Structure formats: C-alpha cells, structure tokens
Coordinates of C-alpha atoms in Angstrom, one line a residue:
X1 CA -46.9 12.6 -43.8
X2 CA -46.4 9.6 -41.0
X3 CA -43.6 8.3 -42.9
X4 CA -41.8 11.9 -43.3
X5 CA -42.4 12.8 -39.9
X6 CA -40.5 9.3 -38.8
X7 CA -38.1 9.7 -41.2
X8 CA -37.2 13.6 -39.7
X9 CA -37.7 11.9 -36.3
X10 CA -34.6 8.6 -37.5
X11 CA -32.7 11.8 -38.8
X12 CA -32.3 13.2 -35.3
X13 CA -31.9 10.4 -33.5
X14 CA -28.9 9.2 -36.2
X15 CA -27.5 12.9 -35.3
X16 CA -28.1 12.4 -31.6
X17 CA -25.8 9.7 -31.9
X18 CA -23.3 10.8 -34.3
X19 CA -22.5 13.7 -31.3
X20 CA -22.3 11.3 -28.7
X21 CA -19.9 9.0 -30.1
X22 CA -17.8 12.0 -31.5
X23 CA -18.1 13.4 -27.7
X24 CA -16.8 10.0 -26.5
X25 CA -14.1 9.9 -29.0
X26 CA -12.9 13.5 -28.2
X27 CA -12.7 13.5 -24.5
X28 CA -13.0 9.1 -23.3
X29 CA -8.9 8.7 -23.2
X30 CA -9.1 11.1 -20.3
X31 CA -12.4 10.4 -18.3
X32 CA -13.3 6.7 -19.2
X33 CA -11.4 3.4 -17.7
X34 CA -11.6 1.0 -20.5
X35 CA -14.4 -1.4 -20.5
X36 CA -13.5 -4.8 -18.4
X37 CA -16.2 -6.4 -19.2
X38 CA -14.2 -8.4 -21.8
X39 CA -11.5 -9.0 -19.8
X40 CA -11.6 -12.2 -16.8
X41 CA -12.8 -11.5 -13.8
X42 CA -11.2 -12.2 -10.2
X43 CA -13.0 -13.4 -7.3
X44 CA -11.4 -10.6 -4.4
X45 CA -14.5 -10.7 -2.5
X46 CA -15.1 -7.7 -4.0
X47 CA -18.3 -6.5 -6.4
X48 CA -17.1 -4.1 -10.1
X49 CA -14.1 -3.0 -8.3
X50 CA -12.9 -1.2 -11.8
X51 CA -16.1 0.8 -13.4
X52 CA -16.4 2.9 -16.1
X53 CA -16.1 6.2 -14.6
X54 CA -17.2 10.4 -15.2
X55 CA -15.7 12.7 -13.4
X56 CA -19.2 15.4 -13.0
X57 CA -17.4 17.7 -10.6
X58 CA -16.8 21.1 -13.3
X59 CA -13.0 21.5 -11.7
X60 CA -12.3 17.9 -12.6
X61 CA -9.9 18.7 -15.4
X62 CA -7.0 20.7 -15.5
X63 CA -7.1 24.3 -17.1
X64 CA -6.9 23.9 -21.1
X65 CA -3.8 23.8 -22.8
X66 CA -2.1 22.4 -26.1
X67 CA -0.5 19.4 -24.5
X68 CA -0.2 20.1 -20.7
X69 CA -2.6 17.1 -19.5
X70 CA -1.6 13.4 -17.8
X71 CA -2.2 11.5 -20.7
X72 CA -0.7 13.9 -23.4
X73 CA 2.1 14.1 -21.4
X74 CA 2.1 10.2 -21.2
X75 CA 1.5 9.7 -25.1
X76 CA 5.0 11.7 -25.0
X77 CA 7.1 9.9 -23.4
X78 CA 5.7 6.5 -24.2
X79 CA 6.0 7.0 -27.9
X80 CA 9.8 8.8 -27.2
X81 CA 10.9 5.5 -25.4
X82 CA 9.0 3.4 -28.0
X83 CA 10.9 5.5 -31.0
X84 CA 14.1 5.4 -29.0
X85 CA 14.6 3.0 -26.2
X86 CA 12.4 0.1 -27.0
X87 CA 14.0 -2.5 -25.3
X88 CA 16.6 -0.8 -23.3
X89 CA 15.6 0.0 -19.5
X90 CA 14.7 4.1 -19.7
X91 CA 15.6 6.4 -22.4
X92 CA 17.8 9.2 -22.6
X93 CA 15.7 11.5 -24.5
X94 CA 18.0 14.3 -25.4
X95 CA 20.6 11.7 -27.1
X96 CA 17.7 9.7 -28.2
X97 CA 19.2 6.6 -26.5
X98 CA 18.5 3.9 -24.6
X99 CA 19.6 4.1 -21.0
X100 CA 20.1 2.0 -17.5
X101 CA 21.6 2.0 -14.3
X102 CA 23.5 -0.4 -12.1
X103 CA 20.4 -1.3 -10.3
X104 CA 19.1 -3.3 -13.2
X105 CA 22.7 -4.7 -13.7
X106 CA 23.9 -5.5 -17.5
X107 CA 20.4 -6.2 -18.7
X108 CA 18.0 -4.9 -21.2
X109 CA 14.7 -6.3 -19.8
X110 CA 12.3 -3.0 -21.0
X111 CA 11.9 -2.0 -17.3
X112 CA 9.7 1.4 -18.9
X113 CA 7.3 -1.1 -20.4
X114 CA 6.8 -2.9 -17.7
X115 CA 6.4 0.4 -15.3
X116 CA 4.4 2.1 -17.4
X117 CA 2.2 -0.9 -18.5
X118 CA -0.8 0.0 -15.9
X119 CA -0.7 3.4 -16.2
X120 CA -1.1 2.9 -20.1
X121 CA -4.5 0.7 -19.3
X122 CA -6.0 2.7 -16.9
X123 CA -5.3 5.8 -18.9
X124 CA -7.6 3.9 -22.3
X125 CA -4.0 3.9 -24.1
X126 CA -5.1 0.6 -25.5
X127 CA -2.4 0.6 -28.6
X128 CA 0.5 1.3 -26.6
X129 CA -0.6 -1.3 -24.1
X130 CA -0.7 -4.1 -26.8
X131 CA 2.6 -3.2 -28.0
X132 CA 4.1 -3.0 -24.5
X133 CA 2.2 -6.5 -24.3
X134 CA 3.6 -7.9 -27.3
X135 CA 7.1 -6.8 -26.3
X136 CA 6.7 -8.8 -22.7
X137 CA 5.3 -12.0 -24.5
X138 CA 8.1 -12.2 -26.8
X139 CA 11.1 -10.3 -25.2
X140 CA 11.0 -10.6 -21.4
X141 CA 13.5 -12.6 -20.3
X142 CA 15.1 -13.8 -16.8
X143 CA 17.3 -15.8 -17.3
X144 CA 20.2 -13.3 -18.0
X145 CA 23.7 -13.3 -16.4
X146 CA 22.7 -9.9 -15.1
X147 CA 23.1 -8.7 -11.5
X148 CA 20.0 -6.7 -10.2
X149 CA 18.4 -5.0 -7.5
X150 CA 16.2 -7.0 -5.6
X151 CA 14.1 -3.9 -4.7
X152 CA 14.0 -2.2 -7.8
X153 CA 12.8 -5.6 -9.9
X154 CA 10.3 -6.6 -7.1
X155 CA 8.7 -2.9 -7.1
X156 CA 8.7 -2.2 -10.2
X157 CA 8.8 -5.7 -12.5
X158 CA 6.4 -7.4 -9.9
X159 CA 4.4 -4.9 -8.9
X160 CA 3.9 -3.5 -12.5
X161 CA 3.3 -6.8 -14.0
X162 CA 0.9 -8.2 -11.5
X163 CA -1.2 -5.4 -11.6
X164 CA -1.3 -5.4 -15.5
X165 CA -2.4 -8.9 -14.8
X166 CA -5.1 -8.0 -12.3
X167 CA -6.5 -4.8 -14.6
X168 CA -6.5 -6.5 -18.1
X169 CA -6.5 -10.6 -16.9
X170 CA -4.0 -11.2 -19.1
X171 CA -2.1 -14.9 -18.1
X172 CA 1.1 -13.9 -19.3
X173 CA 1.8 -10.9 -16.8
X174 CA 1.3 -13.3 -14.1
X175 CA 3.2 -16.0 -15.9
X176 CA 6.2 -13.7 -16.0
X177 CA 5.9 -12.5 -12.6
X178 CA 5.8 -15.7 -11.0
X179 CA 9.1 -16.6 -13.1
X180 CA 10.9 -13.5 -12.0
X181 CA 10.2 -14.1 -8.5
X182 CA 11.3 -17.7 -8.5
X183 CA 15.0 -15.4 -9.7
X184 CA 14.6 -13.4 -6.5
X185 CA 14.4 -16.3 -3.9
X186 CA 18.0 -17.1 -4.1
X187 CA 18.5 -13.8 -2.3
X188 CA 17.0 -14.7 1.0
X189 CA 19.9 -17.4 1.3
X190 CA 21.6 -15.4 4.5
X191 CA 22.4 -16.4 7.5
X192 CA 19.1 -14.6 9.4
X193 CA 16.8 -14.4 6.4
X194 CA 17.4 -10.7 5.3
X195 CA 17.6 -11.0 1.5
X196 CA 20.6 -9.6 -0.1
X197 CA 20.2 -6.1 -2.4
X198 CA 22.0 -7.6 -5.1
X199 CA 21.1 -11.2 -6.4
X200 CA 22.3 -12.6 -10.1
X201 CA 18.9 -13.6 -11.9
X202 CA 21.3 -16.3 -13.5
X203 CA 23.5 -17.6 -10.7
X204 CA 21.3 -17.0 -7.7
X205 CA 24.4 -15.2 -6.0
X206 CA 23.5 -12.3 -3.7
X207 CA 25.4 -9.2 -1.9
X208 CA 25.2 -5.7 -0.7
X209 CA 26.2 -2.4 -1.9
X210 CA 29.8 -1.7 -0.4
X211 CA 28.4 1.9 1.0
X212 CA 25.8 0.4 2.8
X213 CA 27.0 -0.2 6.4
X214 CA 29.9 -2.3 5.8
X215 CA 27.8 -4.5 3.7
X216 CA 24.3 -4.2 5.3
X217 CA 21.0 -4.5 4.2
X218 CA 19.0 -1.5 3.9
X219 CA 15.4 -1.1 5.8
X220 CA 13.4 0.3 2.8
X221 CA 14.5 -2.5 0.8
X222 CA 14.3 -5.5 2.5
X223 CA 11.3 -3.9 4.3
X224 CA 9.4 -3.4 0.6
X225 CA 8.6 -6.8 -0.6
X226 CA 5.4 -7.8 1.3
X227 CA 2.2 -6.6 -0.9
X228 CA 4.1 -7.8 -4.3
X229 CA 5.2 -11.4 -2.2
X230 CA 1.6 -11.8 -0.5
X231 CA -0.2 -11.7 -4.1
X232 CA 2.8 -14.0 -5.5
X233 CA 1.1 -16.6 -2.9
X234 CA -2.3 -15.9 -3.2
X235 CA -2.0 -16.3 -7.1
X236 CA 0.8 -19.6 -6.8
X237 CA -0.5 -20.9 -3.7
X238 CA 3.1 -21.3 -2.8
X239 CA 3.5 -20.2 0.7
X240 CA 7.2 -20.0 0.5
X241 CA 6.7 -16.2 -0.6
X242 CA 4.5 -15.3 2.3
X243 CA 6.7 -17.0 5.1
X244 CA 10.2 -15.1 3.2
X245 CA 8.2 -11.6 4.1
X246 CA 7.0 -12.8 7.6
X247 CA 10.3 -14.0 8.5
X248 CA 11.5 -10.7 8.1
X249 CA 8.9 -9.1 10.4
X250 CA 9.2 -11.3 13.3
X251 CA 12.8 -11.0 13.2
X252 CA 12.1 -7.4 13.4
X253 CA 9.9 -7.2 16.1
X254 CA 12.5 -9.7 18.2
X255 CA 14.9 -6.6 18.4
X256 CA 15.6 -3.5 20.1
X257 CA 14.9 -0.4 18.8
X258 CA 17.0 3.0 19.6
X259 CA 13.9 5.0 21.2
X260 CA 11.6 2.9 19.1
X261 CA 13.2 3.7 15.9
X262 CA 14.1 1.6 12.9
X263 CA 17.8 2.2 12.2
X264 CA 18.1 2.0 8.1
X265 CA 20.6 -0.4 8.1
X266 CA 20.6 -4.6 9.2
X267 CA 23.8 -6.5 8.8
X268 CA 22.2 -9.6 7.0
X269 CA 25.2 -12.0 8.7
X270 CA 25.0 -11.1 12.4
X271 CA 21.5 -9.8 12.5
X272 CA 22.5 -7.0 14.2
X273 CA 22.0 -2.8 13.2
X274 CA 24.4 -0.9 11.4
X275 CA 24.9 2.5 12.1
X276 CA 21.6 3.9 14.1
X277 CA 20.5 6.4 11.3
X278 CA 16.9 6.9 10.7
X279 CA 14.8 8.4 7.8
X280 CA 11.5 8.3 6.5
X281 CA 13.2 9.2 2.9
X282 CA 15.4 7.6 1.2
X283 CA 16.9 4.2 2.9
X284 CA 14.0 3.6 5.1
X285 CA 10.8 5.7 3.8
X286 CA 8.4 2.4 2.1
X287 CA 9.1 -0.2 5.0
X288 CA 6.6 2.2 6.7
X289 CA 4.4 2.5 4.0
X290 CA 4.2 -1.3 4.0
X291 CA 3.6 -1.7 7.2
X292 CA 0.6 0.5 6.8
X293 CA -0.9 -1.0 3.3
X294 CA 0.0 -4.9 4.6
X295 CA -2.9 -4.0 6.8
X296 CA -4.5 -2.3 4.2
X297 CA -4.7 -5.5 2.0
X298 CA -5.6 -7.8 4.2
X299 CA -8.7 -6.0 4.1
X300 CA -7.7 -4.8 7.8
X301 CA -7.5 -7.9 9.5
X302 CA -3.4 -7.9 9.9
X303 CA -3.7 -6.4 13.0
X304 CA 0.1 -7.3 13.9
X305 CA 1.1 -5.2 10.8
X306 CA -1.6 -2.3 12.0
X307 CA 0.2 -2.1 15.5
X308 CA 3.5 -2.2 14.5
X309 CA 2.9 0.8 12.0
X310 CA 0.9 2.8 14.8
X311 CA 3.9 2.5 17.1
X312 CA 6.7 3.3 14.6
X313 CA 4.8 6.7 13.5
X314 CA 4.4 7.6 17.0
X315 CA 8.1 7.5 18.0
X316 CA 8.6 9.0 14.3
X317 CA 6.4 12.1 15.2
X318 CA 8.0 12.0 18.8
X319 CA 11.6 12.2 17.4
X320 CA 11.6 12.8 14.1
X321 CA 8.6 15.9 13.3
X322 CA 9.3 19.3 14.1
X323 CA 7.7 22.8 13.2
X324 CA 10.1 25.3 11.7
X325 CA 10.6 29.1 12.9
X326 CA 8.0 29.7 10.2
X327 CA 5.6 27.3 10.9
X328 CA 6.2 24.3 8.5
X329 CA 5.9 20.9 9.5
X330 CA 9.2 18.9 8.4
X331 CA 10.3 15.3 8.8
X332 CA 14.0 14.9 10.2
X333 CA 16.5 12.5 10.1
X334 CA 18.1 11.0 12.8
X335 CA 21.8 10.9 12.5
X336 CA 24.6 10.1 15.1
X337 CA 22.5 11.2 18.4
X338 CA 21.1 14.4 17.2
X339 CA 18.4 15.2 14.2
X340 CA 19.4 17.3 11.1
X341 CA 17.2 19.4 10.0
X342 CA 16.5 18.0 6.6
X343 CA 14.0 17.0 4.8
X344 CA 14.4 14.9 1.1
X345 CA 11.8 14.9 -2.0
X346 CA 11.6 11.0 -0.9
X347 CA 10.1 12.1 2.3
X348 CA 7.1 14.3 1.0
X349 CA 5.4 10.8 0.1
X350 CA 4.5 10.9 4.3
X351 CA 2.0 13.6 4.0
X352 CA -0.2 10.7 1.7
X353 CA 0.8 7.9 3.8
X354 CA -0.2 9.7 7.2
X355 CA -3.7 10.4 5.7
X356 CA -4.3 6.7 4.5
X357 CA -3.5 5.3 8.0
X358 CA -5.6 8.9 9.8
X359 CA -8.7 6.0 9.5
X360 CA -8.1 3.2 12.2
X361 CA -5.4 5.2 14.0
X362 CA -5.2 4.6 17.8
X363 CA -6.8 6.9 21.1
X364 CA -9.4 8.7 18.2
X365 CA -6.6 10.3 16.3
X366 CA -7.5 10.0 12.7
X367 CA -8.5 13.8 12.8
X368 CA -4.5 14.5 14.0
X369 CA -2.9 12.6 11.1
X370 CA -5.0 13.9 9.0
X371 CA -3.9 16.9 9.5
X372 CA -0.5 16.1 10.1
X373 CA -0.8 14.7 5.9
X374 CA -1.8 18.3 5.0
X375 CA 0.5 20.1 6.8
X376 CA 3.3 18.0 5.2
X377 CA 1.8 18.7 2.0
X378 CA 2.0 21.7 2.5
X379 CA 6.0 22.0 3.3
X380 CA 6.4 19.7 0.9
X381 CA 4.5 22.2 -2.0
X382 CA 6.4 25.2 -0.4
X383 CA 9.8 23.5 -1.6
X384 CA 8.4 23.6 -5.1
X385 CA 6.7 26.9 -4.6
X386 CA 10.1 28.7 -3.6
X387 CA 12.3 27.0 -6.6
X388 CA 12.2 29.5 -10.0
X389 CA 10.7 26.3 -11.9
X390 CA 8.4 25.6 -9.3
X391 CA 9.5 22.0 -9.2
X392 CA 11.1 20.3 -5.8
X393 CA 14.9 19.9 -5.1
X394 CA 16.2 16.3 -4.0
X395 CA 16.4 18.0 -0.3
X396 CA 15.6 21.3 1.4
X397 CA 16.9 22.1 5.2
X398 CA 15.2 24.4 7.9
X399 CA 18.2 26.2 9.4
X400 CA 20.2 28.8 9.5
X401 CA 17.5 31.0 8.4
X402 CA 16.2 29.0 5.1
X403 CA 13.2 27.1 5.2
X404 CA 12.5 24.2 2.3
X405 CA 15.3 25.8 0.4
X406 CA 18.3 23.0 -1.3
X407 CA 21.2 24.5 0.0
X408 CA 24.1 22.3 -1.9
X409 CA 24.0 22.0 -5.0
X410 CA 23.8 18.6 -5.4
X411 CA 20.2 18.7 -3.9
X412 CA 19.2 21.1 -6.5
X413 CA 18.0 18.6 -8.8
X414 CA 14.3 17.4 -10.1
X415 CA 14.5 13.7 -11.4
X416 CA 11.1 13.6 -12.3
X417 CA 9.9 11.8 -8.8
X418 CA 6.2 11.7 -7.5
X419 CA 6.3 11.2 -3.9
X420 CA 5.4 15.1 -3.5
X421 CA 2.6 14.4 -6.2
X422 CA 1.5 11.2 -4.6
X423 CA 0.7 13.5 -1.5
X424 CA -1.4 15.6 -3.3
X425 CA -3.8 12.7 -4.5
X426 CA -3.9 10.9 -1.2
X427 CA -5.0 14.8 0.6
X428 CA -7.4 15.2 -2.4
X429 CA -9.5 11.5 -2.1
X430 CA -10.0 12.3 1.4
X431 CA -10.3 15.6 1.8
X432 CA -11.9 17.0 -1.7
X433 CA -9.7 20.7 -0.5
X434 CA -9.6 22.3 -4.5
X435 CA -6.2 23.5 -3.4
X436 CA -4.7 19.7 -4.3
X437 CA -5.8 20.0 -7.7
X438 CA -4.6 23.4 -8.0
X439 CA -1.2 22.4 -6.5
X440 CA -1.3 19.3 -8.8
X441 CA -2.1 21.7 -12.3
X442 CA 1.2 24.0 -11.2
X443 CA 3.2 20.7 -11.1
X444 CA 2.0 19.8 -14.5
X445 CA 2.3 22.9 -16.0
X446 CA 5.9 23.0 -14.4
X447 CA 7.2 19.6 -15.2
X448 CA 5.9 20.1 -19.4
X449 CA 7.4 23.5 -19.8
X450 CA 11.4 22.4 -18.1
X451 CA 10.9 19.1 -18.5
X452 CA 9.6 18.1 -21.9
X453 CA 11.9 17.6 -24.9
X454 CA 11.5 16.6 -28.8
X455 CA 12.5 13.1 -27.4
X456 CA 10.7 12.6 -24.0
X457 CA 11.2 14.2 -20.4
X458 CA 14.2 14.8 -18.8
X459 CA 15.0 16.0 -15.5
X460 CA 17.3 19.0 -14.3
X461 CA 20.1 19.8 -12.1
X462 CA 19.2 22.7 -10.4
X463 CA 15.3 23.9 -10.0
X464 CA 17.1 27.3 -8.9
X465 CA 17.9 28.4 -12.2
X466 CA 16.2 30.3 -14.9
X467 CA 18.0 28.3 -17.5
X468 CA 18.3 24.6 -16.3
X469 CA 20.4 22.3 -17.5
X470 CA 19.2 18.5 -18.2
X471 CA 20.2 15.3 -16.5
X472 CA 19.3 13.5 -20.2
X473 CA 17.4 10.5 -18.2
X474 CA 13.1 9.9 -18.4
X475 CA 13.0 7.3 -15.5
X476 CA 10.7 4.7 -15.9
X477 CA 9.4 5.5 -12.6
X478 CA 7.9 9.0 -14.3
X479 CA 5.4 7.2 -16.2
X480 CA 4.9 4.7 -13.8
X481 CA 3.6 7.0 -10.8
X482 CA 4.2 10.8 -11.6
X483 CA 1.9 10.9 -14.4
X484 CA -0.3 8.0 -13.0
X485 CA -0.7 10.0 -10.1
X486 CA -1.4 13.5 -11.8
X487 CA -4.4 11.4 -14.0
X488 CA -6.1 10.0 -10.7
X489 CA -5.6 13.4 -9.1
X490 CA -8.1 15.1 -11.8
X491 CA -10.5 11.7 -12.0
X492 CA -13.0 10.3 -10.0
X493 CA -12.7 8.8 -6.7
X494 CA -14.9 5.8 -8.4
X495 CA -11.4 5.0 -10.2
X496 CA -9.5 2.6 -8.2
X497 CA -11.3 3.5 -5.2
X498 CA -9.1 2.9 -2.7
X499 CA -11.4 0.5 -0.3
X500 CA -10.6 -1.8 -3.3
X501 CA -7.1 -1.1 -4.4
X502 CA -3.7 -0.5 -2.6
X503 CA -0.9 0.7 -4.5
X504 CA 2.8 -0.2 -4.2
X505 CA 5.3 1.9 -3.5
X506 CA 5.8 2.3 -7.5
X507 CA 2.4 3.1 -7.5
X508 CA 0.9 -0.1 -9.3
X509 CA -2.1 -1.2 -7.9
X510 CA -2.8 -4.2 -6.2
X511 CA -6.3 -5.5 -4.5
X512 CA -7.1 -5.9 -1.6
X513 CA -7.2 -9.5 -0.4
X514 CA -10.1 -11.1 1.7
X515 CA -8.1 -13.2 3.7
X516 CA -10.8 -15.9 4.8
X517 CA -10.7 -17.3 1.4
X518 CA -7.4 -18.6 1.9
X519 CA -6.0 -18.4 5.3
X520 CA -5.0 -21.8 4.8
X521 CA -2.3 -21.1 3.0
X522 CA -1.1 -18.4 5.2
X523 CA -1.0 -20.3 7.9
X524 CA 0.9 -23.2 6.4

C-alpha cells in the first residue's frame, strides 16, 4: 500500500511537470528573456541587470489573435528576409528581393541582421539569432569600396552589434564593431572636426550630401554618435573615440545660437551655420535625444550634457510648442523667421524623450514634461487615429482648419517607423496609464492587417486610402525598434529596466556606464 500510494504520488508530480514545461514551451518566446546565466558577465557596476522576467499584470498581453503579436510578427519578417534577402541590406518583400539604399552605398553588408540581431535575443528567438550570428562571423565585412552613411552605420551597425555583444557576450560582435569604427574615423578629417555624412569604408574619403546646405553637415547626424562612441572607448580603451564626440560638443557650445536654437545644418569647412532651420524631426530630432541619454549613461554624472539638454528643450518649448485651435500639443519647425505649423512622424519620438528627461529636470518641473510627453502622445496617436488605416502619415499640419491631418500627398505615407510607438512605451514605464497599451494593440493590429505580405512587411503610400498601395520595402529599422518596441510595451518593466539600459536612437540598448571605473581614460 506505501509503495502504491508513492508510486500515485511520483505519477502526479511527473504530470505536474509535464504541464509546466508544456506551459513554458507554449507561452516563454513571449514572456521569458532567455537565460544569461550562460553567457559572460560584464562588470557595469550594476547587479542581474537582465533577469528572467513575468509579466503578472492580466492586461499584459495583447488581445488574442492568429498572428497579431510582436514576436509573430517578428518571426515574419525575419524568416521573409532570411528566405529572400539574406545578405542584401532590407528586403523588398512583394518582389521577394533583396533591397538597399544610397545610405549604405554599393554594399551588401546584411544591415537587417545586424538591426534586428537584439531584438531577436531579447525576444528568446534563439535559432534566428545563431543564424544572424553565423552570418556576421563569416560574412561581415568592411573593407568594401562602398560609400556609406556615417549615421546610418554608426546607429544601426554599432549600436546593433554592440548591444548583441553586451546581451549575449559574444567576442565577435564587439570584434566587428571595433573594426567598423576604425572605417568611420577617417570621416572626422575636416577642417573643425565635424565628421563628414559620407565616408568610403575603403578609401577613408568623406563628403556631404549636395542638398544639405551647400554641402553642410547635418545636426542629427553629426550630433548622434556619442552613446555608440563612448562604449567603443570604454570597451577599446582608446580615447580617440571619446575626444572625436567631445570635440563636437565644445565646438558646439563655443557658438551662438539663433534664440537658443540649434540650426540643423554646420558647414564642416568654416564652422559656421547653414541656413537657420530648426526641427526636432527629421535633420535635427536625436542630437537632442543624445544630449539627454549622454547624461543618462554616465549614470547622471555628465552634468555638462544634462544642462545643455535642459536649455535646448526650454527655448524648444519657448519657440517651437504650440496648442492647436483644438487643443493638441504640436512641435513646429522653425523655418526662415517664422514657424510652420507642422509636425513629422520623426517628431512623435519627443513625447518619450520629454518623459525620460521629466526626472532631474530643472525649477521642480518633472511633473510639466511629464505631461508635456503625454500630451504629445496624444497628437501624435490622433494622426493615426484620423488616417482610414489608423497608421501615421510622414507629416500632418495644424492650419487652415486641419489638425494632424497629411495634407500633400507625399506625406501620406507609413514606412513602417516607430518613433510614434517608442512614445507609447516611454508614457507606459512611467506612467502604467492602460491607454498606452491600448494605443500600442491598435498599432499592431493596424500595421499586420496593411502591412503584412506572403513575403514580409511593406509600407504604404497613403494611410488615407481604403485600398493602399505598397512602397515594396521592410526597413531594417522595423524589426529593429517598431517591433522591439511593441514587445517591451506588453512586458515587464523588470526587462531592460531602464535605470540599467539606455537605448540608441535605433533602439539597441546600451548600459549605463559608472564612470568612476574609468575616468581615466576620459580624461586623457
């Protein structure tokens, strides 16, 4: 009878276990961070900054539906690029193609695996992140005759492969990000210090784009390089990396500013501004960001960075922010003495960015940016809220009696970008509102029905029509920080808490850096 009674006893505890690891199996890909345990361990000053995480809160996940979820979504296009693009930069998923642009020159140097890489890990996608690995370790190379964007590659070949490096230790991500940015240097070589946009990975010759200002430099660009150059220095112990980025600032803060405003364009040659146009979108929108997560990183001890931030948002929200007829908060853009009423998709990243820097604001106004984030959020989720998709145009004005409404058609488009998405996770972490979440399940549900195709996700030329037409391009950027961005908006705040982690402006995340342990080299 002992024997039978342990025996029924063994028989429940084998089925006890037999439902937990079929539970685990069924729902870990979307609620578990894969074990790091096994993988090397960095001393950041920091205790288990990645943990194993459950999200307990019942409206954690988004409604359920065949294939509408983050990583579903991100199985898609992964294994569409991998069928048809492998290799190439991005995919054209209707022609089943590879595809690239001009900014990553002639080459074929798998810019979606490298993008996508972090998203892959953090997501438990542990196949597709040892094929993406295995690609890098035998394909990657820099020493192409091909003329890139300095931007582009830092933000998104830096960025992504040092954080691959710091979430799985794997040497070679590092190894390769230290050779790519030994390609970039060449394009500091100006006259003041201001990198060119263009540089030749093989010749080390540098320019500008032709549009830009009779030849200038553009703010957002030259102004994005100091998280990804920081960690180069902390991980080489090469300095030269940290002084290029400094450079940049102090030349910066040498120079006058039209009512304290960063103009988006620097003539590289004479050191002087280009034509006195200022956005938070496009052309100058993550040299502010920057400013902001520099201090950020430093684990808040770049006070210099801090201040200069504090004082470019409040001439920003002097100049820049305006309340519509109808009561929506917008971001303008200064042009030729007088601001246009405009606001681009680029921009909605603000509302995120004013509600990271609400904590440590100046005069006890952390409770006024935070609010200034969700009111931004809130324009920025009426723009996809009046489209018949429900997804956001490239730009929407406030005049003449239309509010967040594209008015040409070439601003009617959806390529797939996050920044309005980004917004939504940044409001949810520190405010917990349920109306984030919600926001952030109507983009999902939009982007899979209009966006998804048998070979991947394309975006669409005009979010005004019933029956949209495609763009044929799945930028690499989507898997990178749209769908990274929709997975940590439904998760925990215990994954990549962001005490721990600052992201890049391509949304790869980076540590934060306890500066004491090597201010040595900073200093140098």
């Amino acid at each position: 009878l002992l024997m039978l009674a342990t025996l029924r006893l063994s028989e429940k505890f084998i089925l006890l276990l037999i439902l937990s690891a079929f539970i685990t199996l069924c729902f870990g890909a979307f609620f578990f961070l894969p074990d790091n345990s096994k993988h090397k361990r960095f001393d950041f000053g920091l205790e288990d900054v990645l943990i194993p995480h459950i999200e307990s809160e019942k409206e954690a996940r988004p409604p359920a539906a065949a294939h509408s979820s983050p990583p579903c979504m991100m199985k898609h296009a992964w294994d569409s690029y991998r069928q048809y693009g492998w290799g190439h930069n991005e995919l054209k998923p209707i022609a089943k193609k590879g595809h690239s642009t001009n900014i990553f020159g002639n080459s074929q140097m798998g810019a979606t695996i490298v993008d996508a890489l972090d998203t892959l890990y953090i997501m438990g996608l542990h196949d597709e992140f040892k094929d993406g690995q295995e690609w890098i370790e035998q394909n990657l190379d820099f020493s192409v005759n091909a003329e890139v964007s300095v931007f582009e590659v830092n933000i998104r070949f830096i960025g992504g492969l040092l954080a691959a490096y710091y979430l799985s230790g794997q040497e070679v991500f590092k190894v390769k990000a230290v050779q790519l940015a030994e390609k970039l240097l060449p394009a500091f070589n100006t006259p003041t210090g201001i990198p060119w946009a263009m540089v030749n990975l093989k010749s080390g010759v540098g320019r500008n784009w032709g549009w830009a200002s009779a030849g200038s430099s553009i703010l957002a660009e030259f102004g994005t390089l100091h998280m990804e150059f920081v960690h180069l220095t902390y991980q080489t112990g090469n300095p030269a990396y940290y002084q290029k980025v400094m450079h940049i600032r102090k030349l910066l803060a040498k120079m006058d500013r039209p009512n304290g405003l960063y103009p988006n364009y620097l003539n590289p040659r004479t050191g002087r501004w280009g034509q006195h146009h200022t956005s938070v979108g496009g052309l100058g929108d993550s040299f502010y960001e920057y400013l902001l997560k520099a201090w950020l990183m430093s684990d808040k001890t770049d006070s210099e960075a801090r201040k200069t931030y504090d004082d470019a948002i409040e001439a920003i929200e002097r100049h820049l922010i305006r309340k519509s007829n109808g009561g929506l908060t917008f971001i303008g853009e200064w042009k030729n003495g007088h601001l246009e009423r405009k606001m681009g998709h680029l921009t909605c990243f603000a509302g995120g960015m004013f509600a990271l820097g609400a904590d440590g604001s100046p005069d006890d106004k952390a409770g006024h940016y935070l609010q200034l984030g969700a009111e931004i959020a809130h324009t920025c989720h009426e723009s996809y809220d009046r489209t018949v998709l429900k997804l956001g145009p490239e730009a929407f004005k406030f005049d003449s009696g239309l509010e967040a409404v594209a008015v040409r058609q070439n601003e009617k488009y959806y390529i797939l970008r996050p920044e309005v998405i980004e917004t939504y996770w940044y409001m949810w972490r520190f405010t917990h509102d349920p109306k984030y979440r919600q926001w952030g399940w109507e983009a999902v549900q939009a982007i899979d029905k209009y966006c998804r195709v048998s070979g991947g996700f394309s975006g669409v030329k005009d979010v005004y029509s019933s029956n949209p037409t495609y763009d044929d391009v799945q930028q690499s950027f989507f898997l990178a920080e749209t769908l990274k961005y929709l997975y940590l908006l439904f998760s925990s705040d215990e994954l990549l808490p962001l005490e721990n982690w600052v992201f890049n402006t391509e949304a790869h995340p980076l540590p934060v850096l306890v500066f004491l342990t090597w201010g040595r080299i900073l200093t140098s």
